[in-house]
PDB file of C-alpha atoms in Angstrom:
ATOM      1  CA  UNK A 345      11.345 -32.958  16.498  1.00 42.00           C
ATOM      2  CA  UNK A 346       8.307 -34.685  14.967  1.00 49.00           C
ATOM      3  CA  UNK A 347       7.975 -35.588  11.290  1.00 51.00           C
ATOM      4  CA  UNK A 348       5.148 -33.065  10.975  1.00 55.00           C
ATOM      5  CA  UNK A 349       7.323 -30.259  12.320  1.00 53.00           C
ATOM      6  CA  UNK A 350       9.898 -30.922   9.616  1.00 60.00           C
ATOM      7  CA  UNK A 351       7.304 -30.312   6.873  1.00 78.00           C
ATOM      8  CA  UNK A 352       6.701 -26.687   7.735  1.00 88.00           C
ATOM      9  CA  UNK A 353       8.931 -23.669   7.769  1.00 88.00           C
ATOM     10  CA  UNK A 354      10.236 -20.799   5.727  1.00 90.00           C
ATOM     11  CA  UNK A 355       9.147 -20.741   2.081  1.00 93.00           C
ATOM     12  CA  UNK A 356      11.482 -19.010  -0.373  1.00 92.00           C
ATOM     13  CA  UNK A 357      10.433 -20.455  -3.732  1.00 95.00           C
ATOM     14  CA  UNK A 358       7.373 -21.741  -5.515  1.00 96.00           C
ATOM     15  CA  UNK A 359       9.021 -25.161  -5.388  1.00 96.00           C
ATOM     16  CA  UNK A 360       9.258 -24.933  -1.583  1.00 96.00           C
ATOM     17  CA  UNK A 361       5.549 -24.096  -1.315  1.00 96.00           C
ATOM     18  CA  UNK A 362       4.496 -26.819  -3.721  1.00 97.00           C
ATOM     19  CA  UNK A 363       6.688 -29.413  -1.991  1.00 96.00           C
ATOM     20  CA  UNK A 364       5.205 -28.464   1.395  1.00 96.00           C
ATOM     21  CA  UNK A 365       1.633 -28.660   0.049  1.00 97.00           C
ATOM     22  CA  UNK A 366       2.296 -32.075  -1.521  1.00 97.00           C
ATOM     23  CA  UNK A 367       3.875 -33.468   1.659  1.00 96.00           C
ATOM     24  CA  UNK A 368       0.970 -32.141   3.745  1.00 96.00           C
ATOM     25  CA  UNK A 369      -1.580 -33.684   1.342  1.00 97.00           C
ATOM     26  CA  UNK A 370       0.164 -37.048   1.262  1.00 96.00           C
ATOM     27  CA  UNK A 371       0.613 -37.115   5.033  1.00 95.00           C
ATOM     28  CA  UNK A 372      -3.176 -36.862   5.273  1.00 95.00           C
ATOM     29  CA  UNK A 373      -3.633 -39.609   2.658  1.00 97.00           C
ATOM     30  CA  UNK A 374      -5.480 -37.301   0.252  1.00 97.00           C
ATOM     31  CA  UNK A 375      -5.332 -37.736  -3.512  1.00 97.00           C
ATOM     32  CA  UNK A 376      -5.158 -34.880  -6.005  1.00 97.00           C
ATOM     33  CA  UNK A 377      -8.656 -35.872  -7.102  1.00 97.00           C
ATOM     34  CA  UNK A 378     -10.020 -35.603  -3.553  1.00 97.00           C
ATOM     35  CA  UNK A 379      -8.508 -32.152  -3.000  1.00 97.00           C
ATOM     36  CA  UNK A 380      -9.669 -31.144  -6.466  1.00 97.00           C
ATOM     37  CA  UNK A 381     -13.260 -32.037  -5.639  1.00 96.00           C
ATOM     38  CA  UNK A 382     -13.193 -30.403  -2.215  1.00 96.00           C
ATOM     39  CA  UNK A 383     -11.672 -27.166  -3.480  1.00 96.00           C
ATOM     40  CA  UNK A 384     -13.265 -27.015  -6.926  1.00 96.00           C
ATOM     41  CA  UNK A 385      -9.785 -26.915  -8.489  1.00 97.00           C
ATOM     42  CA  UNK A 386      -8.549 -29.025 -11.380  1.00 97.00           C
ATOM     43  CA  UNK A 387      -6.184 -31.920 -10.669  1.00 97.00           C
ATOM     44  CA  UNK A 388      -3.901 -30.475 -13.362  1.00 97.00           C
ATOM     45  CA  UNK A 389      -3.662 -27.131 -11.552  1.00 97.00           C
ATOM     46  CA  UNK A 390      -2.950 -28.872  -8.243  1.00 97.00           C
ATOM     47  CA  UNK A 391      -0.263 -31.033  -9.830  1.00 97.00           C
ATOM     48  CA  UNK A 392       1.421 -27.999 -11.428  1.00 97.00           C
ATOM     49  CA  UNK A 393       1.218 -26.068  -8.151  1.00 98.00           C
ATOM     50  CA  UNK A 394       2.806 -28.948  -6.246  1.00 97.00           C
ATOM     51  CA  UNK A 395       5.613 -29.033  -8.815  1.00 97.00           C
ATOM     52  CA  UNK A 396       6.323 -25.340  -8.182  1.00 97.00           C
ATOM     53  CA  UNK A 397       4.874 -23.706 -11.292  1.00 96.00           C
ATOM     54  CA  UNK A 398       5.807 -20.032 -10.943  1.00 95.00           C
ATOM     55  CA  UNK A 399       2.848 -18.725 -12.935  1.00 95.00           C
ATOM     56  CA  UNK A 400       0.174 -20.400 -10.780  1.00 95.00           C
ATOM     57  CA  UNK A 401      -2.604 -17.944  -9.922  1.00 96.00           C
ATOM     58  CA  UNK A 402      -2.235 -16.687  -6.360  1.00 96.00           C
ATOM     59  CA  UNK A 403      -5.991 -16.901  -5.726  1.00 97.00           C
ATOM     60  CA  UNK A 404      -6.043 -20.560  -6.705  1.00 97.00           C
ATOM     61  CA  UNK A 405      -2.908 -21.270  -4.679  1.00 97.00           C
ATOM     62  CA  UNK A 406      -4.507 -19.732  -1.591  1.00 97.00           C
ATOM     63  CA  UNK A 407      -7.697 -21.710  -2.230  1.00 97.00           C
ATOM     64  CA  UNK A 408      -5.691 -24.937  -2.527  1.00 97.00           C
ATOM     65  CA  UNK A 409      -3.871 -24.178   0.726  1.00 97.00           C
ATOM     66  CA  UNK A 410      -7.172 -23.430   2.514  1.00 97.00           C
ATOM     67  CA  UNK A 411      -8.635 -26.678   1.182  1.00 97.00           C
ATOM     68  CA  UNK A 412      -5.634 -28.529   2.618  1.00 97.00           C
ATOM     69  CA  UNK A 413      -6.081 -26.792   5.980  1.00 96.00           C
ATOM     70  CA  UNK A 414      -3.020 -24.571   5.576  1.00 96.00           C
ATOM     71  CA  UNK A 415      -2.645 -20.808   5.810  1.00 94.00           C
ATOM     72  CA  UNK A 416      -0.065 -18.233   4.778  1.00 93.00           C
ATOM     73  CA  UNK A 417       1.636 -15.924   7.258  1.00 91.00           C
ATOM     74  CA  UNK A 418       3.912 -13.085   6.122  1.00 90.00           C
ATOM     75  CA  UNK A 419       6.568 -11.625   8.404  1.00 88.00           C
ATOM     76  CA  UNK A 420       9.861  -9.772   8.076  1.00 88.00           C
ATOM     77  CA  UNK A 421      12.918 -11.888   7.318  1.00 83.00           C
ATOM     78  CA  UNK A 422      15.030 -12.919  10.278  1.00 79.00           C
ATOM     79  CA  UNK A 423      17.714 -10.333  10.951  1.00 73.00           C
ATOM     80  CA  UNK A 424      15.965  -7.677   8.895  1.00 65.00           C
ATOM     81  CA  UNK A 425      14.633  -4.567  10.577  1.00 61.00           C
ATOM     82  CA  UNK A 426      10.866  -4.476  10.063  1.00 58.00           C
ATOM     83  CA  UNK A 427       9.482  -1.391   8.373  1.00 61.00           C
ATOM     84  CA  UNK A 428       6.749   0.277  10.433  1.00 62.00           C
ATOM     85  CA  UNK A 429       3.288  -0.062   8.858  1.00 61.00           C
ATOM     86  CA  UNK A 430       2.837   3.709   8.724  1.00 58.00           C
ATOM     87  CA  UNK A 431       6.068   4.001   6.697  1.00 57.00           C
ATOM     88  CA  UNK A 432       4.861   1.362   4.238  1.00 57.00           C
ATOM     89  CA  UNK A 433       1.545   3.179   3.889  1.00 54.00           C
ATOM     90  CA  UNK A 434       3.307   6.498   3.327  1.00 55.00           C
ATOM     91  CA  UNK A 435       5.530   4.961   0.642  1.00 59.00           C
ATOM     92  CA  UNK A 436       2.529   3.462  -1.141  1.00 62.00           C
ATOM     93  CA  UNK A 437       0.699   6.779  -1.179  1.00 58.00           C
ATOM     94  CA  UNK A 438       3.672   8.674  -2.634  1.00 58.00           C
TER      95      UNK A 438
END
């Protein structure tokens, strides 16, 4: 398994996501200031995000991830039976 493969995986906490983002940034030799300038985000926000701040704005988190070249994918947990989309829609409408 490569070093890069060990960086990525299941995210369960804000700390996990921040740690992954920081490792990805550092692996690419990017500073907080560089990412800040590219993504129009403050270095303070990026630092707090990388430390796992639970109240970080989701829009800014997604923007930071995009700036780093990362994306989010949501899927059912392993071992859990996925709920059909039509059932989810029905539950939302009720």
